[in-house]
XYZ file of C-alpha atoms in Angstrom:
275
model
C 286.679 -14.314 37.626
C 286.977 -17.678 39.343
C 289.989 -18.563 41.637
C 292.702 -21.029 40.932
C 292.636 -21.210 44.516
C 290.565 -24.215 45.629
C 288.257 -24.162 48.708
C 288.925 -26.012 51.332
C 286.210 -28.281 50.766
C 287.432 -28.973 47.379
C 291.257 -29.773 48.806
C 289.774 -31.935 51.289
C 287.881 -33.486 48.581
C 290.588 -34.342 46.298
C 292.339 -35.982 49.245
C 289.691 -37.968 50.017
C 289.278 -39.227 46.264
C 293.114 -40.133 46.285
C 292.693 -42.042 49.384
C 289.709 -43.817 48.396
C 291.256 -44.984 45.071
C 294.336 -46.122 47.479
C 291.985 -48.294 49.246
C 290.244 -49.539 46.338
C 293.591 -50.892 45.453
C 294.090 -52.559 48.088
C 290.226 -54.175 48.459
C 288.585 -53.734 45.366
C 284.572 -53.117 45.158
C 283.190 -56.788 45.054
C 284.830 -57.773 48.208
C 283.750 -54.905 49.996
C 280.193 -55.278 48.793
C 280.445 -58.854 50.073
C 281.590 -57.555 53.490
C 278.782 -55.129 53.585
C 276.447 -57.587 52.438
C 277.558 -59.605 55.893
C 277.415 -56.856 58.022
C 274.941 -56.805 60.917
C 271.387 -54.838 60.207
C 272.083 -51.463 60.922
C 270.160 -49.721 63.788
C 266.867 -47.340 63.300
C 269.155 -44.236 63.826
C 266.008 -41.793 62.837
C 263.712 -43.317 65.439
C 266.563 -42.810 67.823
C 267.054 -39.177 67.163
C 263.238 -38.471 66.908
C 262.471 -40.314 69.980
C 261.894 -38.450 73.424
C 261.256 -35.129 74.384
C 265.047 -33.998 75.302
C 267.591 -32.854 72.615
C 269.645 -35.710 71.198
C 273.146 -35.878 71.536
C 275.476 -37.177 68.526
C 278.896 -37.221 70.265
C 282.065 -37.231 68.073
C 285.195 -38.727 67.996
C 287.260 -36.266 66.039
C 290.961 -35.814 66.530
C 291.699 -32.653 64.676
C 289.925 -30.422 61.920
C 291.336 -27.888 59.461
C 290.046 -24.727 61.123
C 291.762 -25.867 64.479
C 294.605 -28.538 63.853
C 295.099 -31.147 66.827
C 292.352 -31.198 68.951
C 293.364 -34.795 71.011
C 294.971 -37.573 70.596
C 292.469 -40.069 71.326
C 294.487 -43.455 71.592
C 291.134 -45.235 72.371
C 288.227 -44.283 70.627
C 286.582 -47.147 71.925
C 286.635 -45.986 75.394
C 286.071 -42.442 74.384
C 283.030 -43.484 72.744
C 281.610 -45.752 75.968
C 282.129 -42.543 77.807
C 279.697 -40.800 75.568
C 277.203 -43.340 75.596
C 277.211 -43.621 79.609
C 276.840 -39.680 79.231
C 273.731 -40.219 77.247
C 274.857 -40.242 73.602
C 272.133 -41.040 71.331
C 274.456 -41.826 68.954
C 278.277 -41.507 67.879
C 280.009 -39.729 65.085
C 283.345 -41.342 63.954
C 285.499 -38.600 61.906
C 286.686 -41.295 59.224
C 289.030 -38.808 57.064
C 292.555 -39.514 57.237
C 294.393 -36.218 55.972
C 292.815 -33.268 57.911
C 290.771 -34.887 60.594
C 293.339 -37.894 61.316
C 290.457 -40.172 61.440
C 290.233 -44.130 59.683
C 288.109 -47.154 59.329
C 289.890 -48.585 62.575
C 288.274 -46.140 64.277
C 284.783 -46.579 63.191
C 285.221 -50.512 64.072
C 286.722 -49.857 67.264
C 283.569 -47.714 68.148
C 281.037 -49.778 66.693
C 282.347 -52.796 68.759
C 281.960 -50.591 71.550
C 278.390 -49.273 71.833
C 275.040 -50.184 71.093
C 273.606 -47.105 70.032
C 273.927 -45.965 66.417
C 277.461 -44.833 64.756
C 277.849 -42.311 62.051
C 280.321 -42.626 59.462
C 281.503 -38.754 59.575
C 283.474 -38.274 56.103
C 283.563 -36.872 52.606
C 281.529 -38.893 50.880
C 281.779 -38.679 47.050
C 281.589 -42.318 45.729
C 279.671 -45.445 46.284
C 282.439 -46.849 47.312
C 282.421 -45.120 50.906
C 278.954 -46.379 51.205
C 279.703 -49.891 50.883
C 282.991 -49.430 52.956
C 280.478 -47.460 55.438
C 278.127 -50.953 55.746
C 280.977 -53.306 55.626
C 282.467 -51.259 58.876
C 279.077 -51.802 60.580
C 277.853 -47.516 60.405
C 274.031 -46.716 60.682
C 274.388 -43.239 59.256
C 276.187 -41.969 56.666
C 276.780 -38.139 56.132
C 276.073 -36.677 52.815
C 277.456 -33.121 52.282
C 274.738 -31.511 49.444
C 277.613 -28.856 48.890
C 280.209 -31.683 47.866
C 277.598 -33.658 45.529
C 275.811 -32.749 42.413
C 271.909 -33.739 42.230
C 272.963 -36.719 40.385
C 275.231 -38.316 42.975
C 273.711 -36.818 45.923
C 270.327 -38.818 44.798
C 272.360 -41.791 43.571
C 274.029 -42.159 47.186
C 271.002 -41.191 49.297
C 269.260 -44.163 47.513
C 272.600 -46.449 48.118
C 272.460 -45.873 51.364
C 268.943 -46.631 52.192
C 269.348 -49.602 50.228
C 271.405 -50.754 52.916
C 268.845 -50.013 55.729
C 271.344 -47.272 56.868
C 270.124 -43.486 57.140
C 271.660 -40.293 55.355
C 272.803 -37.235 57.502
C 272.269 -34.748 54.808
C 274.241 -31.857 55.746
C 273.207 -28.449 54.242
C 274.334 -24.793 54.525
C 271.776 -22.610 53.017
C 267.907 -22.800 51.313
C 269.382 -23.968 48.006
C 271.050 -26.957 49.542
C 267.707 -27.603 51.858
C 265.730 -27.699 48.823
C 267.930 -30.454 47.241
C 267.813 -32.150 50.658
C 264.308 -32.237 50.421
C 264.173 -33.186 47.198
C 266.139 -36.551 47.695
C 263.359 -37.219 50.832
C 266.205 -36.846 53.465
C 264.700 -37.693 57.136
C 267.617 -36.143 58.748
C 269.057 -33.093 57.905
C 271.940 -31.365 59.122
C 272.699 -27.372 59.395
C 276.478 -27.025 59.690
C 276.980 -23.731 60.909
C 280.651 -23.608 59.322
C 281.440 -22.593 55.706
C 283.085 -25.062 54.340
C 284.650 -23.183 51.892
C 285.703 -20.512 54.429
C 285.595 -22.402 57.857
C 283.753 -19.189 59.628
C 281.322 -20.466 61.817
C 278.185 -18.202 61.793
C 274.926 -19.973 64.096
C 272.915 -17.805 62.724
C 273.211 -20.262 59.616
C 271.776 -22.596 61.847
C 269.102 -20.398 63.901
C 267.640 -19.445 60.128
C 267.441 -22.732 58.567
C 266.492 -24.868 61.832
C 262.643 -23.164 61.373
C 262.582 -23.914 57.718
C 263.411 -27.267 57.894
C 260.216 -27.957 60.448
C 257.886 -25.783 58.379
C 259.009 -28.023 55.263
C 259.052 -31.566 56.447
C 257.546 -31.465 60.425
C 258.622 -35.152 60.684
C 262.390 -34.750 59.502
C 265.058 -34.857 62.131
C 266.645 -31.612 62.388
C 270.471 -31.555 63.424
C 272.494 -28.832 64.586
C 276.089 -28.794 63.706
C 279.194 -26.684 65.022
C 279.336 -23.795 66.981
C 278.441 -25.640 69.970
C 280.350 -24.998 72.908
C 277.932 -24.666 75.632
C 274.495 -24.996 77.084
C 273.405 -21.762 76.179
C 274.449 -22.751 72.348
C 271.960 -25.975 72.506
C 269.322 -24.093 74.171
C 269.590 -21.897 71.393
C 269.122 -24.205 68.831
C 266.679 -26.255 70.598
C 264.736 -23.345 70.511
C 265.166 -22.771 66.913
C 263.895 -26.459 66.343
C 266.659 -28.729 66.856
C 265.967 -32.330 67.921
C 269.634 -32.875 68.278
C 273.396 -31.393 68.691
C 276.189 -32.906 66.695
C 279.066 -31.714 69.437
C 283.095 -32.788 68.787
C 285.479 -30.409 69.622
C 283.702 -29.249 72.842
C 283.933 -32.779 73.991
C 286.960 -33.838 73.025
C 288.707 -30.913 74.566
C 287.016 -31.371 77.707
C 288.080 -32.507 81.225
C 284.569 -34.690 81.453
C 283.065 -35.476 77.918
C 280.266 -37.839 79.877
C 279.215 -34.892 82.048
C 278.975 -32.748 79.158
C 276.873 -34.808 76.822
C 274.426 -35.800 80.075
C 274.482 -31.726 80.550
C 273.414 -31.314 76.287
C 271.148 -34.284 76.691
C 269.171 -32.323 79.344
C 267.853 -29.574 77.365
C 264.305 -29.893 76.431
C 262.936 -29.816 72.489
C 260.495 -27.253 71.661
C 257.114 -28.515 71.072
C 255.980 -28.937 67.094
C 252.435 -30.112 65.978
C 252.994 -33.481 63.806
C 255.231 -35.316 66.936
């Protein structure tokens, strides 16, 4: 019997759809598309994350989460992003979901204006309107969570992101989702250690799936997400095949985010054929 109680992911998406509807009522689709078309070209995030022999760090502007509640006030996301970039971050992730993560498109605007490295719109993207918004606000990367999308929607959103010159970070949690990510031609594949239905974190999920990405698509950029608090975590993920790590909580709750980014970015990547 299917539970009548929605999972955390389902509950978040329900709120996201309501918020998208409210924004669409204020700014219609044609206007957003016009703004997206007028935005400067997107940066090549895949090339940035693929380059070099060290783990690349995607540093996150994250005020809160469903699992931990409030994490940090972050009154000046631009200043935080600049510190990340100064520490050697290769990209900045900006939470734009409002209800559970306390993010906004204004945060994305502020970060985009503050750094010249790729910027990720991290949200629960379920409608094309959100992709147009992402480009209008200067995003280079857009998160697509396979668990939140059916095959047709995943393919459509991935194609729209690519058509804009942006890159999708396609997030997976198991082998079936990896197959679906590969099927749409994902260039950047993120493995999230956090179960989005229960919010439990299991690093073994990442350690199991990273080598499978490497085997299936050696040129893909493999990103480890969640469960990253220390350099030992980064070392373990790098050894399993991570090209990059996406880190939020450890940075926003720490005392010196730039130093932490620099430490994580010092970890060598594993040497693999085809690179």
